[in-house]
Short mmCIF file of N, CA and C in Angstrom, two decimals:
data_model
loop_
_atom_site.label_atom_id
_atom_site.label_comp_id
_atom_site.label_asym_id
_atom_site.label_seq_id
_atom_site.Cartn_x
_atom_site.Cartn_y
_atom_site.Cartn_z
N ALA A 44 -111.04 161.00 -153.61
CA ALA A 44 -110.15 162.14 -153.79
C ALA A 44 -110.72 163.03 -154.89
N THR A 45 -110.45 164.29 -154.79
CA THR A 45 -110.90 165.22 -155.82
C THR A 45 -109.72 165.60 -156.69
N GLY A 46 -110.02 165.98 -157.91
CA GLY A 46 -108.99 166.38 -158.85
C GLY A 46 -109.53 166.31 -160.26
N ASP A 47 -108.72 166.72 -161.20
CA ASP A 47 -109.10 166.71 -162.61
C ASP A 47 -108.53 165.48 -163.29
N LEU A 48 -109.31 164.93 -164.20
CA LEU A 48 -108.90 163.79 -165.01
C LEU A 48 -108.77 164.28 -166.44
N SER A 49 -107.64 164.00 -167.08
CA SER A 49 -107.38 164.48 -168.44
C SER A 49 -107.15 163.31 -169.39
N PHE A 50 -107.69 163.47 -170.61
CA PHE A 50 -107.49 162.51 -171.70
C PHE A 50 -106.97 163.29 -172.89
N ALA A 51 -105.79 162.90 -173.40
CA ALA A 51 -105.25 163.54 -174.61
C ALA A 51 -104.97 162.44 -175.62
N ARG A 52 -105.53 162.56 -176.81
CA ARG A 52 -105.31 161.55 -177.85
C ARG A 52 -103.86 161.58 -178.29
N LEU A 53 -103.24 160.41 -178.37
CA LEU A 53 -101.87 160.28 -178.88
C LEU A 53 -101.95 160.00 -180.37
N THR A 54 -101.12 160.66 -181.15
CA THR A 54 -101.24 160.52 -182.60
C THR A 54 -100.35 159.44 -183.20
N ASN A 55 -99.10 159.33 -182.82
CA ASN A 55 -98.21 158.34 -183.44
C ASN A 55 -97.26 157.68 -182.46
N PRO A 56 -97.78 157.07 -181.39
CA PRO A 56 -96.85 156.37 -180.50
C PRO A 56 -96.30 155.12 -181.17
N ASN A 57 -95.12 154.69 -180.76
CA ASN A 57 -94.52 153.46 -181.30
C ASN A 57 -95.12 152.26 -180.57
N ALA A 58 -95.44 151.24 -181.32
CA ALA A 58 -96.01 150.01 -180.75
C ALA A 58 -94.91 149.01 -180.44
N PRO A 59 -95.16 148.10 -179.50
CA PRO A 59 -94.19 147.03 -179.25
C PRO A 59 -94.15 146.06 -180.43
N ALA A 60 -93.15 145.21 -180.43
CA ALA A 60 -93.00 144.21 -181.50
C ALA A 60 -94.26 143.37 -181.62
N ASN A 61 -94.63 143.06 -182.85
CA ASN A 61 -95.75 142.19 -183.19
C ASN A 61 -97.14 142.78 -182.94
N PHE A 62 -97.21 144.09 -182.70
CA PHE A 62 -98.49 144.75 -182.51
C PHE A 62 -98.53 146.06 -183.29
N ARG A 63 -99.75 146.51 -183.61
CA ARG A 63 -99.96 147.83 -184.19
C ARG A 63 -101.04 148.51 -183.38
N ILE A 64 -100.88 149.81 -183.17
CA ILE A 64 -101.86 150.58 -182.42
C ILE A 64 -103.08 150.82 -183.30
N ILE A 65 -104.24 150.57 -182.77
CA ILE A 65 -105.48 150.78 -183.50
C ILE A 65 -105.71 152.29 -183.61
N SER A 66 -105.90 152.76 -184.82
CA SER A 66 -106.08 154.19 -185.07
C SER A 66 -107.21 154.75 -184.19
N GLY A 67 -106.92 155.85 -183.51
CA GLY A 67 -107.92 156.50 -182.67
C GLY A 67 -108.09 155.88 -181.30
N ALA A 68 -107.26 154.92 -180.92
CA ALA A 68 -107.43 154.23 -179.64
C ALA A 68 -106.17 154.29 -178.79
N ALA A 69 -105.53 155.49 -178.75
CA ALA A 69 -104.34 155.69 -177.91
C ALA A 69 -104.49 157.03 -177.20
N TYR A 70 -104.31 157.00 -175.87
CA TYR A 70 -104.52 158.21 -175.07
C TYR A 70 -103.47 158.34 -173.98
N GLU A 71 -103.15 159.58 -173.66
CA GLU A 71 -102.40 159.91 -172.44
C GLU A 71 -103.48 160.23 -171.41
N ILE A 72 -103.51 159.48 -170.32
CA ILE A 72 -104.50 159.70 -169.26
C ILE A 72 -103.76 160.13 -168.01
N SER A 73 -104.21 161.22 -167.41
CA SER A 73 -103.57 161.73 -166.20
C SER A 73 -104.62 162.32 -165.26
N THR A 74 -104.22 162.52 -164.02
CA THR A 74 -105.11 163.12 -163.03
C THR A 74 -104.30 163.96 -162.04
N THR A 75 -104.97 164.95 -161.48
CA THR A 75 -104.36 165.74 -160.40
C THR A 75 -104.76 165.18 -159.05
N ALA A 76 -105.64 164.20 -159.03
CA ALA A 76 -106.08 163.58 -157.77
C ALA A 76 -105.01 162.66 -157.23
N THR A 77 -104.98 162.55 -155.92
CA THR A 77 -104.10 161.58 -155.27
C THR A 77 -104.88 160.28 -155.16
N PHE A 78 -104.26 159.18 -155.56
CA PHE A 78 -104.94 157.88 -155.51
C PHE A 78 -103.93 156.79 -155.20
N SER A 79 -104.44 155.66 -154.75
CA SER A 79 -103.61 154.47 -154.56
C SER A 79 -104.46 153.26 -154.92
N GLY A 80 -103.79 152.17 -155.19
CA GLY A 80 -104.51 150.96 -155.57
C GLY A 80 -104.65 150.83 -157.07
N ASN A 81 -105.52 149.93 -157.47
CA ASN A 81 -105.69 149.64 -158.88
C ASN A 81 -106.78 150.51 -159.53
N ILE A 82 -106.60 150.75 -160.81
CA ILE A 82 -107.53 151.51 -161.62
C ILE A 82 -107.89 150.65 -162.82
N THR A 83 -109.18 150.58 -163.14
CA THR A 83 -109.61 149.91 -164.36
C THR A 83 -109.71 150.95 -165.46
N VAL A 84 -109.01 150.70 -166.57
CA VAL A 84 -109.02 151.58 -167.74
C VAL A 84 -109.66 150.82 -168.89
N CYS A 85 -110.60 151.45 -169.58
CA CYS A 85 -111.23 150.85 -170.76
C CYS A 85 -111.12 151.82 -171.93
N LEU A 86 -110.77 151.31 -173.09
CA LEU A 86 -110.72 152.12 -174.29
C LEU A 86 -111.63 151.49 -175.34
N ASP A 87 -112.34 152.35 -176.05
CA ASP A 87 -113.16 151.91 -177.17
C ASP A 87 -112.32 151.94 -178.44
N TYR A 88 -112.68 151.11 -179.40
CA TYR A 88 -112.01 151.08 -180.69
C TYR A 88 -113.08 150.91 -181.77
N SER A 89 -112.70 151.16 -183.00
CA SER A 89 -113.61 151.03 -184.13
C SER A 89 -113.24 149.80 -184.95
N ASP A 90 -114.26 149.00 -185.31
CA ASP A 90 -114.01 147.85 -186.20
C ASP A 90 -113.36 148.31 -187.50
N ALA A 91 -113.76 149.47 -187.99
CA ALA A 91 -113.24 149.98 -189.26
C ALA A 91 -111.75 150.29 -189.19
N ALA A 92 -111.22 150.52 -187.97
CA ALA A 92 -109.81 150.85 -187.80
C ALA A 92 -108.92 149.61 -187.70
N LEU A 93 -109.51 148.42 -187.63
CA LEU A 93 -108.72 147.19 -187.51
C LEU A 93 -108.09 146.83 -188.85
N ALA A 94 -106.85 146.38 -188.81
CA ALA A 94 -106.17 145.92 -190.03
C ALA A 94 -106.80 144.63 -190.52
N GLY A 95 -107.28 143.82 -189.60
CA GLY A 95 -107.93 142.56 -189.95
C GLY A 95 -109.03 142.24 -188.96
N LYS A 96 -110.24 141.98 -189.44
CA LYS A 96 -111.37 141.67 -188.55
C LYS A 96 -111.07 140.43 -187.71
N ASN A 97 -110.26 139.50 -188.24
CA ASN A 97 -109.91 138.30 -187.47
C ASN A 97 -109.03 138.62 -186.27
N ASN A 98 -108.49 139.83 -186.21
CA ASN A 98 -107.64 140.23 -185.08
C ASN A 98 -108.45 140.62 -183.85
N GLU A 99 -109.75 140.87 -184.01
CA GLU A 99 -110.52 141.49 -182.92
C GLU A 99 -110.46 140.71 -181.61
N ALA A 100 -110.55 139.40 -181.65
CA ALA A 100 -110.52 138.60 -180.43
C ALA A 100 -109.16 138.64 -179.74
N ASN A 101 -108.15 139.15 -180.43
CA ASN A 101 -106.79 139.19 -179.87
C ASN A 101 -106.32 140.61 -179.54
N ILE A 102 -107.25 141.57 -179.52
CA ILE A 102 -106.89 142.95 -179.16
C ILE A 102 -106.41 142.97 -177.71
N LYS A 103 -105.42 143.82 -177.45
CA LYS A 103 -104.85 143.97 -176.11
C LYS A 103 -104.86 145.44 -175.71
N LEU A 104 -104.98 145.70 -174.41
CA LEU A 104 -104.81 147.04 -173.87
C LEU A 104 -103.41 147.12 -173.28
N PHE A 105 -102.62 148.05 -173.81
CA PHE A 105 -101.26 148.24 -173.34
C PHE A 105 -101.15 149.54 -172.55
N HIS A 106 -100.30 149.51 -171.55
CA HIS A 106 -99.99 150.66 -170.69
C HIS A 106 -98.49 150.91 -170.80
N HIS A 107 -98.10 152.15 -171.04
CA HIS A 107 -96.67 152.46 -171.10
C HIS A 107 -96.20 152.82 -169.70
N ASN A 108 -95.26 152.04 -169.17
CA ASN A 108 -94.81 152.22 -167.79
C ASN A 108 -93.65 153.20 -167.64
N GLY A 109 -93.35 153.94 -168.70
CA GLY A 109 -92.24 154.88 -168.67
C GLY A 109 -91.04 154.36 -169.45
N GLN A 110 -90.95 153.04 -169.59
CA GLN A 110 -89.86 152.43 -170.34
C GLN A 110 -90.37 151.51 -171.44
N ASN A 111 -91.42 150.74 -171.14
CA ASN A 111 -91.93 149.73 -172.08
C ASN A 111 -93.45 149.70 -172.07
N TRP A 112 -94.01 149.16 -173.15
CA TRP A 112 -95.43 148.87 -173.17
C TRP A 112 -95.64 147.54 -172.45
N GLU A 113 -96.66 147.47 -171.58
CA GLU A 113 -97.00 146.21 -170.92
C GLU A 113 -98.47 145.90 -171.14
N ASP A 114 -98.75 144.65 -171.39
CA ASP A 114 -100.11 144.18 -171.63
C ASP A 114 -100.83 144.10 -170.29
N ILE A 115 -101.90 144.89 -170.13
CA ILE A 115 -102.67 144.89 -168.88
C ILE A 115 -104.10 144.39 -169.11
N THR A 116 -104.35 143.75 -170.23
CA THR A 116 -105.70 143.35 -170.64
C THR A 116 -106.35 142.43 -169.61
N THR A 117 -107.60 142.76 -169.26
CA THR A 117 -108.40 141.87 -168.42
C THR A 117 -109.65 141.41 -169.14
N SER A 118 -110.14 142.19 -170.13
CA SER A 118 -111.33 141.78 -170.87
C SER A 118 -111.40 142.47 -172.22
N ILE A 119 -112.06 141.78 -173.17
CA ILE A 119 -112.32 142.33 -174.51
C ILE A 119 -113.80 142.12 -174.78
N ASP A 120 -114.51 143.19 -175.09
CA ASP A 120 -115.91 143.13 -175.46
C ASP A 120 -116.00 143.42 -176.96
N THR A 121 -116.07 142.36 -177.77
CA THR A 121 -116.07 142.53 -179.22
C THR A 121 -117.43 142.99 -179.75
N ILE A 122 -118.48 142.90 -178.94
CA ILE A 122 -119.80 143.39 -179.34
C ILE A 122 -119.83 144.92 -179.25
N ASN A 123 -119.33 145.45 -178.13
CA ASN A 123 -119.35 146.90 -177.90
C ASN A 123 -118.02 147.58 -178.22
N ASN A 124 -117.05 146.80 -178.75
CA ASN A 124 -115.74 147.32 -179.17
C ASN A 124 -115.03 148.06 -178.04
N ARG A 125 -114.81 147.34 -176.94
CA ARG A 125 -114.15 147.92 -175.77
C ARG A 125 -113.16 146.91 -175.20
N VAL A 126 -111.96 147.38 -174.88
CA VAL A 126 -110.95 146.56 -174.23
C VAL A 126 -110.60 147.21 -172.89
N CYS A 127 -110.49 146.40 -171.84
CA CYS A 127 -110.23 146.93 -170.50
C CYS A 127 -109.00 146.26 -169.89
N GLY A 128 -108.41 146.96 -168.92
CA GLY A 128 -107.26 146.44 -168.19
C GLY A 128 -107.15 147.10 -166.84
N VAL A 129 -106.29 146.55 -166.01
CA VAL A 129 -106.09 147.07 -164.65
C VAL A 129 -104.64 147.52 -164.51
N THR A 130 -104.46 148.70 -163.91
CA THR A 130 -103.13 149.26 -163.68
C THR A 130 -103.14 149.99 -162.35
N ASN A 131 -101.96 150.37 -161.88
CA ASN A 131 -101.88 151.17 -160.65
C ASN A 131 -101.27 152.54 -160.91
N SER A 132 -101.16 152.92 -162.19
CA SER A 132 -100.64 154.25 -162.52
C SER A 132 -101.25 154.71 -163.85
N LEU A 133 -101.24 156.01 -164.06
CA LEU A 133 -101.76 156.58 -165.29
C LEU A 133 -100.61 157.08 -166.15
N SER A 134 -100.78 156.97 -167.45
CA SER A 134 -99.78 157.36 -168.44
C SER A 134 -100.37 157.06 -169.82
N PRO A 135 -99.56 156.84 -170.86
CA PRO A 135 -100.13 156.45 -172.14
C PRO A 135 -100.77 155.06 -172.08
N PHE A 136 -101.91 154.94 -172.75
CA PHE A 136 -102.62 153.67 -172.92
C PHE A 136 -102.98 153.55 -174.39
N ALA A 137 -102.98 152.32 -174.90
CA ALA A 137 -103.33 152.12 -176.30
C ALA A 137 -103.96 150.75 -176.49
N ALA A 138 -105.02 150.72 -177.29
CA ALA A 138 -105.60 149.45 -177.73
C ALA A 138 -104.79 149.03 -178.97
N MET A 139 -104.32 147.78 -178.97
CA MET A 139 -103.48 147.30 -180.06
C MET A 139 -103.98 145.96 -180.57
N GLU A 140 -103.74 145.75 -181.85
CA GLU A 140 -104.07 144.46 -182.47
C GLU A 140 -102.77 143.80 -182.91
N PRO A 141 -102.79 142.47 -182.99
CA PRO A 141 -101.59 141.78 -183.46
C PRO A 141 -101.23 142.25 -184.87
N ASP A 142 -99.93 142.37 -185.10
CA ASP A 142 -99.43 142.69 -186.43
C ASP A 142 -99.61 141.44 -187.28
N GLY A 143 -99.66 141.60 -188.53
CA GLY A 143 -99.83 140.44 -189.39
C GLY A 143 -101.03 140.68 -190.29
N PRO A 144 -101.70 139.74 -190.81
CA PRO A 144 -101.52 138.33 -190.52
C PRO A 144 -100.27 137.75 -191.18
N TYR A 145 -99.88 136.58 -190.69
CA TYR A 145 -98.74 135.88 -191.25
C TYR A 145 -99.23 134.64 -191.98
N THR A 146 -98.38 134.10 -192.82
CA THR A 146 -98.74 132.92 -193.62
C THR A 146 -97.93 131.72 -193.17
N ILE A 147 -98.64 130.63 -192.88
CA ILE A 147 -98.01 129.33 -192.65
C ILE A 147 -98.25 128.53 -193.93
N THR A 148 -97.18 128.04 -194.53
CA THR A 148 -97.30 127.19 -195.71
C THR A 148 -97.11 125.75 -195.25
N ALA A 149 -98.14 124.93 -195.43
CA ALA A 149 -98.11 123.55 -194.93
C ALA A 149 -98.19 122.56 -196.09
N SER A 150 -97.26 121.59 -196.10
CA SER A 150 -97.28 120.54 -197.12
C SER A 150 -96.53 119.33 -196.60
N THR A 151 -96.76 118.18 -197.24
CA THR A 151 -96.01 116.98 -196.90
C THR A 151 -94.80 116.90 -197.82
N GLY A 152 -93.70 116.37 -197.31
CA GLY A 152 -92.46 116.33 -198.07
C GLY A 152 -92.39 115.17 -199.05
N THR A 153 -93.10 114.10 -198.77
CA THR A 153 -93.08 112.94 -199.66
C THR A 153 -94.51 112.44 -199.82
N PRO A 154 -94.77 111.61 -200.81
CA PRO A 154 -96.15 111.15 -201.03
C PRO A 154 -96.54 110.02 -200.08
N GLY A 155 -96.36 110.23 -198.80
CA GLY A 155 -96.67 109.18 -197.84
C GLY A 155 -97.82 109.53 -196.93
N GLY A 156 -98.51 110.63 -197.22
CA GLY A 156 -99.62 111.00 -196.35
C GLY A 156 -100.09 112.41 -196.65
N SER A 157 -100.82 112.97 -195.68
CA SER A 157 -101.38 114.30 -195.89
C SER A 157 -101.30 115.13 -194.61
N ILE A 158 -101.45 116.45 -194.79
CA ILE A 158 -101.51 117.38 -193.68
C ILE A 158 -102.74 118.26 -193.90
N SER A 159 -103.47 118.50 -192.83
CA SER A 159 -104.69 119.30 -192.93
C SER A 159 -104.75 120.29 -191.77
N PRO A 160 -105.00 121.57 -192.03
CA PRO A 160 -105.15 122.14 -193.36
C PRO A 160 -103.81 122.16 -194.09
N SER A 161 -103.87 122.29 -195.43
CA SER A 161 -102.64 122.36 -196.22
C SER A 161 -102.66 123.61 -197.07
N GLY A 162 -101.51 123.92 -197.67
CA GLY A 162 -101.40 125.14 -198.47
C GLY A 162 -101.05 126.33 -197.60
N ASP A 163 -101.50 127.52 -198.02
CA ASP A 163 -101.20 128.75 -197.28
C ASP A 163 -102.34 129.06 -196.31
N ILE A 164 -102.00 129.17 -195.03
CA ILE A 164 -102.96 129.47 -193.98
C ILE A 164 -102.61 130.83 -193.38
N GLN A 165 -103.57 131.74 -193.34
CA GLN A 165 -103.36 133.05 -192.74
C GLN A 165 -103.64 132.96 -191.25
N ILE A 166 -102.77 133.59 -190.44
CA ILE A 166 -102.91 133.53 -188.99
C ILE A 166 -102.47 134.86 -188.39
N VAL A 167 -103.13 135.28 -187.31
CA VAL A 167 -102.75 136.53 -186.66
C VAL A 167 -101.50 136.30 -185.81
N SER A 168 -100.76 137.34 -185.62
CA SER A 168 -99.52 137.28 -184.84
C SER A 168 -99.80 136.77 -183.43
N GLY A 169 -98.94 135.88 -182.95
CA GLY A 169 -99.05 135.38 -181.59
C GLY A 169 -99.97 134.18 -181.43
N SER A 170 -100.69 133.80 -182.50
CA SER A 170 -101.58 132.64 -182.44
C SER A 170 -100.83 131.38 -182.80
N THR A 171 -101.39 130.24 -182.42
CA THR A 171 -100.84 128.95 -182.81
C THR A 171 -101.79 128.31 -183.82
N GLN A 172 -101.30 127.30 -184.52
CA GLN A 172 -102.13 126.58 -185.50
C GLN A 172 -101.89 125.09 -185.33
N ALA A 173 -102.97 124.32 -185.26
CA ALA A 173 -102.87 122.86 -185.17
C ALA A 173 -103.09 122.25 -186.55
N PHE A 174 -102.33 121.22 -186.85
CA PHE A 174 -102.44 120.48 -188.11
C PHE A 174 -102.63 119.01 -187.79
N THR A 175 -103.45 118.34 -188.59
CA THR A 175 -103.60 116.90 -188.48
C THR A 175 -102.73 116.27 -189.56
N VAL A 176 -101.82 115.41 -189.12
CA VAL A 176 -100.91 114.73 -190.03
C VAL A 176 -101.36 113.27 -190.12
N THR A 177 -101.70 112.83 -191.34
CA THR A 177 -102.25 111.49 -191.52
C THR A 177 -101.37 110.70 -192.48
N PRO A 178 -100.75 109.63 -191.98
CA PRO A 178 -99.94 108.80 -192.90
C PRO A 178 -100.85 107.92 -193.76
N ASN A 179 -100.42 107.64 -194.98
CA ASN A 179 -101.12 106.68 -195.83
C ASN A 179 -100.94 105.28 -195.26
N ALA A 180 -101.73 104.32 -195.78
CA ALA A 180 -101.59 102.93 -195.35
C ALA A 180 -100.16 102.46 -195.57
N PHE A 181 -99.64 101.73 -194.62
CA PHE A 181 -98.28 101.16 -194.65
C PHE A 181 -97.19 102.21 -194.45
N TYR A 182 -97.56 103.43 -194.05
CA TYR A 182 -96.60 104.48 -193.76
C TYR A 182 -96.76 104.89 -192.30
N GLN A 183 -95.72 105.54 -191.79
CA GLN A 183 -95.79 106.12 -190.45
C GLN A 183 -95.19 107.51 -190.49
N ILE A 184 -95.51 108.32 -189.50
CA ILE A 184 -94.98 109.68 -189.45
C ILE A 184 -93.54 109.61 -188.97
N ASP A 185 -92.61 110.08 -189.80
CA ASP A 185 -91.20 110.11 -189.45
C ASP A 185 -90.91 111.35 -188.62
N SER A 186 -91.28 112.51 -189.14
CA SER A 186 -91.08 113.76 -188.40
C SER A 186 -91.93 114.85 -189.04
N VAL A 187 -92.21 115.87 -188.25
CA VAL A 187 -92.86 117.09 -188.73
C VAL A 187 -92.07 118.23 -188.13
N THR A 188 -91.68 119.20 -188.97
CA THR A 188 -90.86 120.30 -188.49
C THR A 188 -91.41 121.63 -189.01
N GLY A 189 -90.95 122.68 -188.39
CA GLY A 189 -91.25 124.03 -188.84
C GLY A 189 -92.11 124.81 -187.88
N CYS A 190 -91.96 126.12 -187.92
CA CYS A 190 -92.76 127.06 -187.12
C CYS A 190 -92.63 126.81 -185.62
N GLY A 191 -91.54 126.16 -185.21
CA GLY A 191 -91.27 125.96 -183.78
C GLY A 191 -92.27 125.07 -183.09
N GLY A 192 -92.90 124.15 -183.84
CA GLY A 192 -93.98 123.36 -183.28
C GLY A 192 -93.57 122.05 -182.65
N SER A 193 -94.59 121.31 -182.21
CA SER A 193 -94.36 120.00 -181.61
C SER A 193 -95.46 119.04 -182.05
N LEU A 194 -95.09 117.77 -182.15
CA LEU A 194 -95.99 116.71 -182.60
C LEU A 194 -96.42 115.87 -181.42
N VAL A 195 -97.74 115.71 -181.26
CA VAL A 195 -98.30 114.81 -180.26
C VAL A 195 -99.30 113.92 -181.00
N GLY A 196 -98.96 112.65 -181.11
CA GLY A 196 -99.78 111.74 -181.89
C GLY A 196 -99.76 112.15 -183.36
N GLU A 197 -100.92 112.45 -183.91
CA GLU A 197 -101.00 112.91 -185.30
C GLU A 197 -101.34 114.40 -185.38
N THR A 198 -101.17 115.13 -184.27
CA THR A 198 -101.45 116.57 -184.25
C THR A 198 -100.15 117.35 -184.07
N TYR A 199 -99.87 118.21 -185.03
CA TYR A 199 -98.70 119.08 -184.97
C TYR A 199 -99.21 120.49 -184.68
N THR A 200 -98.72 121.10 -183.59
CA THR A 200 -99.14 122.44 -183.19
C THR A 200 -97.94 123.37 -183.23
N THR A 201 -98.09 124.49 -183.93
CA THR A 201 -97.00 125.45 -184.03
C THR A 201 -96.81 126.20 -182.71
N ALA A 202 -95.65 126.82 -182.59
CA ALA A 202 -95.42 127.79 -181.53
C ALA A 202 -96.20 129.06 -181.92
N PRO A 203 -96.33 130.05 -181.02
CA PRO A 203 -96.97 131.32 -181.43
C PRO A 203 -96.26 131.91 -182.64
N ILE A 204 -97.04 132.27 -183.65
CA ILE A 204 -96.50 132.73 -184.93
C ILE A 204 -96.21 134.23 -184.90
N THR A 205 -94.98 134.60 -185.28
CA THR A 205 -94.59 136.01 -185.33
C THR A 205 -93.94 136.37 -186.67
N ALA A 206 -93.97 135.44 -187.62
CA ALA A 206 -93.43 135.67 -188.96
C ALA A 206 -93.95 134.56 -189.86
N ASP A 207 -93.84 134.74 -191.19
CA ASP A 207 -94.20 133.69 -192.12
C ASP A 207 -93.32 132.47 -191.85
N CYS A 208 -93.88 131.28 -192.00
CA CYS A 208 -93.07 130.06 -191.79
C CYS A 208 -93.67 128.90 -192.56
N THR A 209 -92.96 127.77 -192.55
CA THR A 209 -93.35 126.59 -193.31
C THR A 209 -93.35 125.36 -192.43
N VAL A 210 -94.40 124.54 -192.56
CA VAL A 210 -94.50 123.25 -191.86
C VAL A 210 -94.39 122.18 -192.92
#
């Protein structure tokens, strides 16, 4: 089909919860062409625009469907700083990084063992963290709580982190 394709940089769109729009990586994309089926959209971003370099592997491409932002990510190229996704309509698109980082504070409640890692651990929004819980000799693990996690054997894994929490 023939038609014009337009790209207009968006300056201050609102991001969904737990994400921030990467500066310079939000566009309104439109066309006068008639089309059907899926479209692959890729946006470039700058490492310098990231709030945290550790967020890069978790960048997402969002498409605004008229009511909400939806994650359409299919690939992230951290070498060439490009995130791609598939959609069937054109509208606002934005490369976003997780908000945060958040802090998990990990410690044992009594002198009966250890947790590793311990202390304050920085983590990007939406990620999980595994901890190894080791009881001292003649002790056993009674319980491990916090951050919405679960214990399997001696490994405690948090739920996806969206705020500071304590294990």
